[in-house]
């Protein structure tokens, strides 16, 4: 029986000779490759079958060289997932098999591929369960007669078929599906004994299931008459008619010459969403057109039949309800051999959330993707946030321990969304220690995004080793908007004038490849003249806090022209955007600049109270840092009481300081009616080291004892350094 089966396969492969002749008769100026398997329905139990390739050169002569066979499943010649086979007289043959017990993909229609000399071909082979009946291959099993009795002279194809007319039938798809008016093309090729196409020959086509029509959209019936064209070809369309099963299409030509093929007509199963990919990686955020990040994506859907097998060749329609402006997708795509179809997404200039709807027919309910979004991506000048902790650092005394400072920047786009990609942010500072660049934490699909769009940099300040610049005290500015500024306090120390801003140190953070913020008033996604925008200079370290770069202040030369460029009055769509913050360097509180106020609080009558302000300042009139500072208050009178109220957290500047967007024309706070706004650092009032208050309560009204002198003492200690501030009065 095995020898008889082998003979059937040899006879089938011998039919490739007419194909070779047909290709030779129709050269098209390019290499051609045809792929054939016999049988095309195979048991998925590891049984092997032959796959043959026919190659033809540009001039129609038989091809030579090597054919590469490939498959994503099974094995060629029992061991390999690919095979290289030398062509002989334009033909190459290899054995292939697949066992579903070892590889679950060996079920249903599966593709085998071949390539040679720039040409390629793909063939669908149908694998059936190991014990299921295999459809008739359309070839009669010969008798095991004397010609098969041994191997003598049987070196290749059965010569009995060479020189005879031949008829080949192939289907564009191995399966079609119910409920969607699905169809596939049936192609017939009739060749004469010399291998030349036979034109004008009548063919009779029949099917056991479905309908045959002359063209797509035709009514069709179980039988169809056709005539071969000048290439010896005739085509028909098999349309499903609501019946499930295996359709056997038989084509009859000449006297008794027949060939057949089978198409499975199956019921569809579920259409499901799989994932969205950007450059081959899972994603759910796209960048707007021109952002250079995730501007294209593919939303992948999978279709299976009622038995859970991939449904190939089915057209899936796509649409995007409530689409962000300019976002497009292809209207449809066919499913591949894995049953997958992808909606190709291309972002426009609009932003927002959306879902892709996939359908098999207009009347069916859609399957939706997960929620996706288009975002701006580019960092903007308005929303960039920068801050450091702690703010107040005790480093101005000899022997002060080094202090760790952690600075964090958050990079946002024009719509205040954290940027999803990971741009590089750089830092610089007034005291020359925080120069560094780090990567912003990117958005991670399915991961922890609690730090998305932010970057953190830690640096160390050694005690008394890093001093900020000495600056002149600010005078009063009653016209400053939005709030007036009072005069900055100062104290003379020899030839030097000390004031609170002497302890301030400026730090900056910047990102390249951003844009100046603008208010998109008309919603067209682009800046238009007259719309509000934030005009920024090149980044610089503002040592003296005046908002303008001085001759010796460090700056970032973004355009490499050797000069610092201030705000240019124009909206810049490609800019280095930046932000600044400040830390306060302080020392131990000084007796000469600290006090209780008033120092003489007078008499406190029975049932009444008085309040003292506690001013605790270092040499620059700044409030000392909280770290290591112990505060307590006592009084000497044996009656009455004191209540020392001080902030539990002293990590602050101790004076009014704000970085604010102001109208470039008026200096008032930036508002929707402004056209151009700029950043300003504004100072308001000065607390001169106020750390809290001491309330002195008098004796109760029922007290009959004589008045007592009272000495109130505030004790401030850091390590071995102790400062005592005192005030006097009388408790009635």
XYZ file of C-alpha atoms in Angstrom:
732
model
C 0.000 0.000 0.000
C 2.860 2.385 0.840
C 4.403 1.847 -2.607
C 1.035 2.627 -4.178
C 0.747 5.848 -2.152
C 4.279 6.848 -3.142
C 3.358 6.287 -6.758
C 0.332 8.594 -6.384
C 2.622 11.338 -5.063
C 5.121 10.814 -7.897
C 2.334 11.081 -10.452
C 1.072 14.260 -8.780
C 4.493 15.879 -8.777
C 4.983 14.855 -12.381
C 2.177 17.273 -13.228
C 4.652 20.058 -12.464
C 6.205 19.454 -15.879
C 3.253 21.057 -17.690
C 3.397 23.966 -15.226
C 7.031 24.438 -16.171
C 6.027 24.435 -19.813
C 3.289 26.966 -19.177
C 5.693 29.321 -17.402
C 8.125 28.991 -20.285
C 5.362 29.931 -22.711
C 4.546 33.118 -20.753
C 7.816 34.770 -19.670
C 7.157 38.132 -18.017
C 10.687 39.495 -17.642
C 11.056 38.530 -13.986
C 11.927 35.291 -12.151
C 8.833 33.226 -11.347
C 8.226 30.666 -8.624
C 5.306 28.240 -8.200
C 4.742 26.136 -5.069
C 2.690 22.904 -5.081
C 1.992 20.264 -2.415
C 0.467 16.813 -2.858
C -1.768 16.061 -1.181
C -3.032 19.462 0.062
C -4.997 17.851 2.927
C -2.701 16.039 5.357
C -3.156 14.194 8.639
C -1.570 16.149 11.494
C 0.123 13.037 12.918
C 3.654 13.617 11.643
C 3.050 11.936 8.289
C 5.192 13.494 5.573
C 4.181 14.720 2.158
C 6.050 16.304 -0.740
C 6.283 20.025 -1.419
C 7.639 21.019 -4.820
C 8.800 24.351 -6.214
C 9.055 25.191 -9.917
C 11.387 28.084 -10.795
C 11.688 29.967 -14.089
C 14.281 32.549 -15.139
C 13.430 35.901 -16.739
C 13.824 34.459 -20.250
C 11.556 31.493 -19.535
C 14.321 28.934 -19.082
C 14.291 26.547 -16.075
C 15.752 28.171 -12.983
C 18.906 27.044 -11.235
C 20.399 27.672 -7.825
C 18.848 27.084 -4.400
C 15.241 27.368 -3.199
C 14.614 28.194 0.457
C 11.554 26.510 1.993
C 10.222 27.921 5.303
C 7.362 27.340 7.737
C 6.523 28.601 11.228
C 5.450 25.115 12.288
C 6.329 21.472 11.582
C 9.601 20.184 10.114
C 11.198 19.792 6.689
C 12.939 16.453 6.162
C 11.933 15.469 9.732
C 14.203 17.928 11.530
C 14.378 21.539 10.360
C 12.008 24.537 10.261
C 13.556 25.532 6.919
C 15.314 23.763 4.080
C 17.642 24.715 1.223
C 17.193 22.549 -1.882
C 19.113 22.734 -5.168
C 17.032 23.128 -8.320
C 17.280 20.404 -10.962
C 15.781 21.270 -14.353
C 13.859 24.082 -12.630
C 12.386 21.858 -9.892
C 13.111 21.343 -6.173
C 11.283 18.931 -3.858
C 11.335 18.487 -0.090
C 9.391 16.383 2.431
C 7.378 18.092 5.171
C 5.345 16.902 8.144
C 3.675 18.238 11.284
C 2.439 16.465 14.425
C -0.353 18.231 16.346
C 0.625 16.287 19.463
C 3.921 18.191 19.499
C 2.869 21.460 17.864
C -0.741 22.686 18.434
C -0.434 24.948 15.383
C -0.705 21.904 13.111
C -4.468 22.283 12.687
C -6.397 23.774 9.783
C -4.955 25.773 6.886
C -1.294 26.661 7.402
C 1.151 28.474 5.089
C 4.371 27.087 3.633
C 6.669 29.618 1.955
C 9.429 29.416 -0.617
C 11.823 32.000 -2.047
C 14.358 32.025 -4.877
C 16.201 34.720 -6.797
C 13.933 37.522 -5.539
C 10.725 35.604 -6.285
C 8.520 34.105 -3.586
C 5.466 31.885 -3.278
C 3.128 30.790 -0.488
C 0.960 27.694 -0.342
C -1.831 26.853 2.112
C -1.851 23.222 3.262
C -4.807 21.949 5.306
C -3.960 19.763 8.309
C -6.746 17.562 9.649
C -6.970 15.640 12.891
C -5.033 12.408 12.896
C -8.087 10.105 12.675
C -10.322 12.325 10.558
C -11.017 11.274 6.954
C -8.692 12.992 4.490
C -10.431 14.391 1.391
C -9.767 12.609 -1.882
C -6.790 14.186 -3.591
C -8.419 13.740 -6.982
C -5.889 11.150 -8.158
C -6.752 7.534 -8.738
C -4.719 5.018 -6.811
C -2.948 2.804 -9.364
C -2.731 -0.902 -9.190
C 0.360 -2.266 -7.528
C 1.317 -3.914 -10.797
C 4.636 -5.048 -12.192
C 5.758 -1.483 -12.831
C 5.806 -0.978 -9.048
C 7.331 -4.279 -8.109
C 10.753 -2.875 -7.395
C 13.042 0.122 -7.600
C 14.489 -0.822 -10.992
C 14.431 2.221 -13.245
C 12.079 4.099 -10.869
C 14.368 7.051 -10.207
C 11.842 9.921 -10.254
C 8.425 10.951 -11.550
C 6.124 8.502 -13.254
C 6.698 9.099 -16.938
C 3.206 7.948 -17.765
C 1.789 11.447 -17.234
C 4.413 13.319 -19.212
C 3.098 14.419 -22.593
C -0.587 14.168 -21.620
C -3.018 17.121 -21.295
C -3.331 18.294 -17.704
C -5.854 20.226 -15.647
C -4.993 22.018 -12.416
C -7.422 23.599 -9.939
C -6.442 25.884 -7.087
C -8.301 28.040 -4.576
C -7.281 31.478 -3.358
C -8.302 30.487 0.173
C -8.691 27.131 1.848
C -11.679 28.261 3.944
C -14.516 30.786 3.776
C -16.954 31.722 6.502
C -20.683 31.946 7.086
C -22.697 35.053 7.764
C -20.524 37.647 6.002
C -21.217 36.865 2.315
C -17.710 35.425 2.134
C -16.228 34.006 -1.068
C -13.033 32.808 -2.686
C -11.730 32.537 -6.236
C -11.439 29.130 -7.924
C -8.782 29.087 -10.680
C -8.393 26.401 -13.348
C -5.447 25.926 -15.715
C -5.743 23.689 -18.787
C -2.518 22.686 -20.534
C -2.057 20.634 -23.676
C 0.177 17.625 -24.136
C 3.011 19.969 -25.107
C 2.574 22.027 -21.947
C 1.088 24.992 -23.825
C -2.087 26.722 -22.570
C -5.302 25.538 -24.208
C -7.531 28.520 -25.000
C -11.248 28.502 -25.825
C -11.945 25.171 -24.144
C -15.249 24.647 -22.295
C -15.077 23.720 -18.624
C -17.834 22.423 -16.405
C -17.536 23.341 -12.729
C -19.599 21.856 -9.900
C -19.580 22.208 -6.128
C -21.039 20.053 -3.397
C -21.666 23.062 -1.139
C -22.108 26.786 -1.628
C -22.653 28.465 -5.002
C -20.426 29.049 -8.020
C -20.683 32.418 -9.756
C -18.866 33.841 -12.757
C -17.850 36.902 -10.762
C -18.045 38.351 -7.275
C -21.552 39.449 -6.387
C -23.219 37.057 -8.788
C -26.159 34.887 -7.723
C -24.478 31.607 -8.613
C -25.568 27.977 -8.478
C -24.105 24.530 -7.849
C -22.976 24.286 -11.513
C -21.213 26.735 -13.796
C -20.009 26.643 -17.390
C -16.791 28.501 -18.238
C -14.332 28.858 -21.114
C -10.548 29.069 -20.859
C -8.877 32.306 -21.956
C -5.722 32.692 -24.040
C -3.661 31.641 -21.025
C -5.626 28.436 -20.615
C -7.244 29.813 -17.474
C -10.803 30.108 -16.220
C -12.017 31.485 -12.926
C -15.137 31.267 -10.804
C -16.162 32.519 -7.391
C -17.343 30.169 -4.642
C -19.852 31.941 -2.380
C -21.100 30.564 0.938
C -24.854 29.968 0.997
C -25.439 29.429 4.704
C -24.442 25.767 4.807
C -21.466 24.624 6.860
C -19.133 21.862 5.724
C -16.512 21.022 3.112
C -17.205 22.149 -0.452
C -15.642 19.944 -3.115
C -15.223 21.828 -6.391
C -14.777 19.600 -9.444
C -13.726 20.895 -12.853
C -14.214 18.759 -15.982
C -12.490 19.431 -19.320
C -12.113 17.513 -22.568
C -13.134 13.900 -22.421
C -13.039 12.761 -18.812
C -10.163 15.024 -17.721
C -11.079 16.234 -14.227
C -9.473 17.909 -11.246
C -10.850 19.040 -7.931
C -10.134 21.128 -4.874
C -11.784 21.594 -1.519
C -12.780 24.675 0.455
C -14.021 24.497 4.007
C -17.126 26.568 4.765
C -17.012 27.234 8.489
C -18.935 29.209 11.075
C -17.161 32.196 12.575
C -16.312 32.508 16.235
C -15.233 35.576 18.204
C -13.557 38.740 16.942
C -11.383 39.977 19.822
C -8.954 42.808 20.485
C -5.356 41.665 20.996
C -3.081 44.678 21.523
C -1.778 47.901 20.029
C 1.798 48.063 18.799
C 4.101 51.022 18.180
C 7.231 50.033 16.250
C 6.556 46.432 17.251
C 6.240 47.138 20.986
C 2.991 47.219 23.025
C 1.740 50.773 23.552
C -1.397 52.762 24.297
C -0.178 56.340 23.730
C 0.605 57.981 20.391
C 2.410 61.256 19.802
C 0.889 63.934 17.582
C 2.060 64.330 14.000
C 5.546 65.804 13.887
C 6.420 64.837 17.466
C 8.836 62.130 16.332
C 7.460 59.637 18.887
C 4.870 56.889 18.309
C 3.177 58.759 15.465
C 2.027 55.436 13.975
C 0.529 52.368 15.598
C -1.321 49.157 14.783
C -4.404 48.054 16.710
C -4.467 44.264 16.332
C -7.654 42.169 16.333
C -7.952 38.376 16.059
C -10.739 36.360 14.432
C -11.304 32.638 14.985
C -13.843 30.194 13.645
C -16.358 28.314 15.758
C -13.711 25.710 16.598
C -11.205 28.304 17.785
C -8.987 28.068 14.697
C -7.573 31.226 13.048
C -9.937 32.553 10.381
C -7.722 33.750 7.528
C -8.627 36.015 4.613
C -11.661 37.682 6.218
C -11.945 41.436 5.708
C -12.315 43.344 8.994
C -13.627 46.907 8.879
C -12.258 49.661 11.129
C -13.480 53.044 12.306
C -12.691 55.458 15.149
C -15.740 57.008 16.810
C -15.019 60.457 18.304
C -11.577 60.506 16.738
C -9.013 63.119 17.817
C -8.484 65.622 15.018
C -6.467 64.236 12.115
C -6.181 60.677 13.449
C -6.736 58.216 10.593
C -6.941 54.480 10.082
C -7.273 52.214 7.065
C -10.974 51.376 6.524
C -10.321 47.629 6.442
C -7.717 44.880 6.367
C -7.855 41.105 5.753
C -6.949 38.643 8.473
C -3.649 36.826 8.011
C -2.859 33.151 8.539
C -3.022 33.727 12.306
C -6.485 35.249 11.976
C -5.140 38.701 12.829
C -5.988 42.000 11.148
C -4.444 45.331 12.091
C -5.907 48.821 11.972
C -3.040 51.053 10.857
C -3.273 54.257 12.929
C -1.628 57.538 11.909
C -1.814 60.435 14.373
C -2.830 63.932 13.332
C -2.392 67.198 15.206
C -5.314 66.629 17.587
C -5.129 65.079 21.039
C -7.484 63.012 23.148
C -8.617 59.514 24.044
C -10.185 57.129 21.537
C -11.036 53.507 20.793
C -10.848 51.577 17.530
C -14.046 49.772 16.492
C -13.660 46.595 14.404
C -16.569 44.923 12.572
C -17.084 42.044 10.149
C -20.257 43.501 8.637
C -21.877 46.950 8.922
C -24.895 45.600 10.789
C -22.880 43.715 13.396
C -21.963 45.075 16.815
C -18.344 46.261 16.855
C -15.471 44.931 18.911
C -13.568 47.773 20.580
C -9.912 48.166 21.379
C -8.745 49.288 24.792
C -8.770 53.045 25.332
C -5.853 54.665 23.527
C -4.727 58.293 23.439
C -2.898 60.842 21.333
C -0.821 63.332 23.297
C 1.419 66.287 22.455
C 4.702 64.748 23.707
C 6.759 67.960 23.358
C 7.761 69.657 26.646
C 6.278 73.140 27.046
C 7.659 76.162 28.863
C 4.644 76.837 31.071
C 4.117 73.470 32.735
C 7.707 72.552 33.606
C 7.999 72.251 37.399
C 11.267 72.249 39.336
C 11.840 72.064 43.089
C 14.391 70.910 45.671
C 14.198 69.588 49.217
C 15.229 70.617 51.735
C 14.950 74.328 50.928
C 16.828 75.568 53.995
C 20.298 74.076 54.434
C 22.548 74.721 57.491
C 25.910 74.862 55.695
C 27.354 78.316 56.452
C 29.257 77.408 59.619
C 32.677 75.848 59.959
C 32.296 72.176 60.721
C 28.714 71.984 59.465
C 27.962 68.453 58.213
C 27.437 67.978 54.478
C 23.820 68.223 53.327
C 22.066 66.077 50.715
C 19.750 67.956 48.353
C 17.215 66.133 46.169
C 15.893 68.082 43.200
C 12.963 66.913 41.073
C 11.758 68.211 37.736
C 8.458 67.341 36.056
C 8.178 67.832 32.314
C 4.709 68.522 30.918
C 3.336 69.307 27.491
C 1.171 72.251 26.491
C -1.957 70.519 27.820
C -0.318 69.799 31.200
C 0.116 66.099 30.439
C 3.312 64.481 31.677
C 5.476 63.749 28.644
C 5.455 59.992 27.925
C 8.875 59.646 26.326
C 12.142 60.034 28.209
C 13.884 63.287 27.227
C 17.120 64.294 28.893
C 16.934 67.052 31.506
C 20.034 68.934 32.637
C 20.758 70.908 35.801
C 23.072 73.804 36.724
C 23.362 76.001 39.823
C 24.849 79.132 41.297
C 27.262 77.403 43.651
C 28.727 75.191 40.912
C 27.990 71.733 42.252
C 24.749 70.510 40.646
C 25.803 70.305 36.976
C 24.438 67.015 35.628
C 22.026 65.508 33.080
C 19.584 62.664 33.742
C 16.831 60.904 31.801
C 13.193 61.716 32.461
C 11.260 58.611 33.515
C 9.282 57.422 30.454
C 5.783 56.009 30.263
C 5.871 52.213 30.530
C 3.010 50.268 29.022
C 1.499 48.125 31.765
C 4.180 49.201 34.250
C 4.602 51.532 37.209
C 4.143 55.077 35.900
C 4.044 56.906 39.217
C 7.220 58.779 38.217
C 6.376 59.290 34.551
C 7.629 62.572 33.138
C 9.867 63.313 36.113
C 13.568 63.134 36.861
C 15.403 63.376 40.163
C 18.961 64.486 40.815
C 20.726 64.422 44.190
C 23.789 66.471 45.045
C 25.734 67.268 48.206
C 26.653 70.608 49.787
C 29.659 70.513 52.081
C 29.681 72.741 55.156
C 31.056 76.235 54.465
C 32.447 75.085 51.089
C 29.724 76.460 48.833
C 28.624 80.050 49.165
C 26.065 81.914 47.083
C 26.799 85.320 45.590
C 26.772 88.549 47.601
C 24.009 90.753 46.167
C 22.799 94.247 46.904
C 19.626 94.537 49.020
C 16.428 95.343 47.143
C 14.677 98.602 47.762
C 10.925 98.982 48.135
C 8.691 98.812 45.053
C 5.150 99.916 45.885
C 4.111 99.618 42.200
C 5.208 96.004 41.785
C 2.390 93.781 40.541
C 0.557 91.785 41.657
C 1.849 92.730 45.157
C 4.096 95.539 46.334
C 7.601 94.768 47.572
C 8.892 96.056 50.886
C 12.528 97.017 51.354
C 14.873 94.107 51.948
C 16.412 94.320 55.434
C 20.184 94.414 55.761
C 22.919 94.694 58.348
C 26.470 95.973 58.015
C 29.310 93.628 58.895
C 32.515 95.545 58.457
C 32.737 96.551 54.816
C 30.094 94.030 53.769
C 26.353 94.516 53.719
C 24.438 91.354 54.554
C 20.834 90.736 53.478
C 18.564 87.665 53.115
C 19.201 87.161 49.374
C 22.903 86.657 50.104
C 21.874 83.185 51.273
C 19.844 82.325 48.153
C 21.335 79.980 45.537
C 19.688 79.637 42.109
C 19.320 76.293 40.304
C 17.967 75.716 36.794
C 16.740 72.687 34.825
C 16.297 72.615 31.055
C 15.117 70.279 28.291
C 15.910 70.556 24.606
C 13.388 69.875 21.849
C 10.445 71.581 23.527
C 8.139 74.392 22.505
C 7.070 77.677 24.015
C 3.625 77.326 25.527
C 0.693 78.896 23.687
C -3.024 79.049 24.376
C -4.719 77.358 21.404
C -7.752 79.648 21.411
C -9.266 78.375 18.145
C -8.413 74.722 18.790
C -6.569 74.157 15.507
C -3.484 72.678 17.170
C -1.161 75.418 15.884
C -0.036 78.807 17.143
C -1.795 81.734 15.464
C -0.774 85.360 15.742
C -2.480 87.049 18.676
C -2.790 83.908 20.786
C -1.211 84.045 24.242
C 2.265 82.511 24.453
C 5.081 82.288 26.997
C 8.261 83.911 25.694
C 11.428 82.440 27.224
C 15.076 83.394 27.050
C 17.949 80.980 26.764
C 18.427 79.270 30.163
C 20.722 81.108 32.587
C 21.612 81.025 36.289
C 20.185 84.235 37.749
C 22.679 84.830 40.577
C 21.345 88.263 41.506
C 17.640 87.404 41.083
C 16.904 90.321 38.747
C 15.448 88.263 35.855
C 18.104 89.345 33.339
C 21.436 87.703 32.647
C 24.405 89.617 34.015
C 27.813 89.658 32.361
C 29.210 86.819 34.473
C 26.114 84.668 34.916
C 26.303 81.178 33.395
C 23.928 80.384 30.496
C 23.012 77.682 27.976
C 23.894 78.769 24.447
C 21.071 76.859 22.733
C 21.739 78.238 19.243
C 25.558 78.189 19.595
C 25.931 81.841 18.579
C 28.160 82.691 21.535
C 25.652 85.139 23.012
C 22.806 84.950 25.492
C 19.447 85.508 23.812
C 16.617 86.965 25.855
C 12.905 86.626 25.065
C 12.602 87.441 21.350
C 8.962 88.490 21.170
C 8.120 85.549 18.873
C 6.586 82.145 19.526
C 9.229 79.425 19.110
C 8.022 75.948 18.181
C 11.456 74.394 18.705
C 13.004 75.698 21.883
C 15.033 74.778 24.938
C 12.488 75.122 27.734
C 13.555 75.590 31.319
C 12.575 76.315 34.886
C 14.369 77.597 37.967
C 14.185 77.207 41.719
C 16.181 78.400 44.727
C 17.575 76.944 47.917
C 18.545 78.922 51.035
C 21.972 78.468 52.630
C 21.885 79.403 56.309
C 24.040 79.383 59.422
C 23.488 79.294 63.168
C 21.301 82.005 64.739
C 23.277 85.100 65.779
C 22.691 87.105 68.965
C 23.414 90.368 67.160
C 20.567 89.869 64.669
C 18.057 87.871 66.766
C 15.571 89.213 69.313
C 12.319 88.876 71.170
C 10.040 91.753 70.261
C 9.192 93.736 72.277
C 12.129 93.196 74.621
C 10.143 94.981 77.373
C 6.583 93.728 77.309
C 5.450 95.911 80.242
C 2.784 94.818 82.738
C 0.430 91.937 82.090
C -2.749 92.528 84.068
C -4.816 89.802 85.665
C -6.773 87.782 83.112
C -4.950 89.454 80.190
C -2.092 88.351 77.885
C 0.726 89.773 75.770
C 2.359 88.317 72.636
C 6.059 88.443 71.750
C 7.449 87.792 68.259
C 10.513 85.556 68.162
C 13.050 86.684 65.534
C 15.808 84.122 65.084
C 18.242 84.936 62.261
C 21.649 83.987 60.969
C 24.241 86.495 59.773
C 22.197 87.177 56.572
C 18.995 87.819 58.545
C 17.573 84.468 57.415
C 15.667 82.022 59.561
C 17.906 79.079 60.517
C 17.267 75.579 59.240
C 15.155 73.235 61.322
C 17.669 70.391 61.243
C 19.295 69.915 64.645
C 17.734 73.070 66.082
C 16.112 72.721 69.528
C 13.817 75.522 70.762
C 12.353 76.047 74.236
C 10.975 78.924 76.338
C 10.865 79.619 80.110
C 9.934 82.485 82.447
C 10.924 83.320 86.026
C 7.630 84.525 87.545
C 5.861 81.999 89.741
C 2.498 83.033 88.464
C 1.101 83.533 85.011
C 2.212 81.289 82.153
C 3.882 81.304 78.734
C 2.838 79.465 75.578
C 5.544 79.164 72.912
C 3.991 78.659 69.496
C 6.416 78.004 66.676
C 6.134 76.216 63.334
C 6.770 72.500 63.502
C 8.493 72.718 60.097
C 10.975 75.492 59.409
C 11.992 74.279 55.923
C 11.031 77.469 54.108
C 12.583 80.707 52.893
C 11.173 82.910 55.622
C 10.272 85.665 53.143
C 7.865 86.131 50.248
C 9.276 84.653 47.020
C 7.370 83.634 43.896
C 8.192 82.713 40.291
C 5.278 84.093 38.328
C 4.155 84.543 34.729
C 3.518 88.219 34.075
C 2.228 90.162 31.098
C 5.284 91.341 29.170
C 3.572 94.652 28.355
C 1.996 95.589 31.707
C 3.915 93.616 34.333
C 0.649 92.424 35.875
C -0.136 88.743 36.323
C -0.536 86.905 33.025
C -4.224 86.556 32.104
C -6.273 85.135 29.200
C -6.314 88.616 27.651
C -2.486 88.764 27.532
C -0.682 88.129 24.254
C 2.879 87.609 25.497
C 3.914 86.522 28.966
C 7.332 86.117 30.569
C 8.624 84.579 33.779
C 9.575 86.855 36.679
C 11.000 86.128 40.132
C 9.219 88.395 42.609
C 9.995 89.211 46.246
C 7.300 90.616 48.526
C 7.825 90.919 52.282
C 10.587 89.942 54.692
C 9.963 88.258 58.036
C 13.453 88.931 59.441
C 13.611 85.439 60.886
C 10.223 85.206 62.607
C 9.929 81.628 63.820
C 6.808 81.952 65.966
C 5.275 83.755 68.928
C 5.348 83.565 72.735
C 2.104 84.355 74.517
C 2.443 85.573 78.108
C -0.691 84.986 80.174
C -1.302 87.076 83.294
C -2.416 85.734 86.652
C -6.073 84.811 87.090
C -8.390 87.597 88.246
C -8.802 85.843 91.603
C -5.077 86.176 92.331
C -4.329 88.371 95.415
C -0.517 88.029 95.455
C 1.681 91.071 94.731
C 3.051 91.719 91.186
C 6.254 89.884 90.146
C 9.070 90.793 87.794
C 9.246 88.290 84.918
C 12.190 87.307 82.706
C 11.187 85.386 79.565
C 13.979 83.371 77.909
C 13.953 81.698 74.474
C 16.651 79.051 74.197
C 17.875 78.000 70.713
C 20.517 75.259 70.584
C 22.235 73.364 67.775
C 24.907 71.018 69.024
C 27.141 72.883 71.463
C 25.993 76.285 70.193
C 23.384 77.859 72.493
C 21.643 81.209 71.994
C 19.486 82.869 74.673
C 17.015 85.638 73.802
C 15.310 87.462 76.670
C 12.502 89.913 77.355
C 11.355 91.454 80.646
C 8.084 92.626 82.147
C 5.765 92.408 85.140
C 3.031 89.904 85.940
C 0.352 91.828 87.916
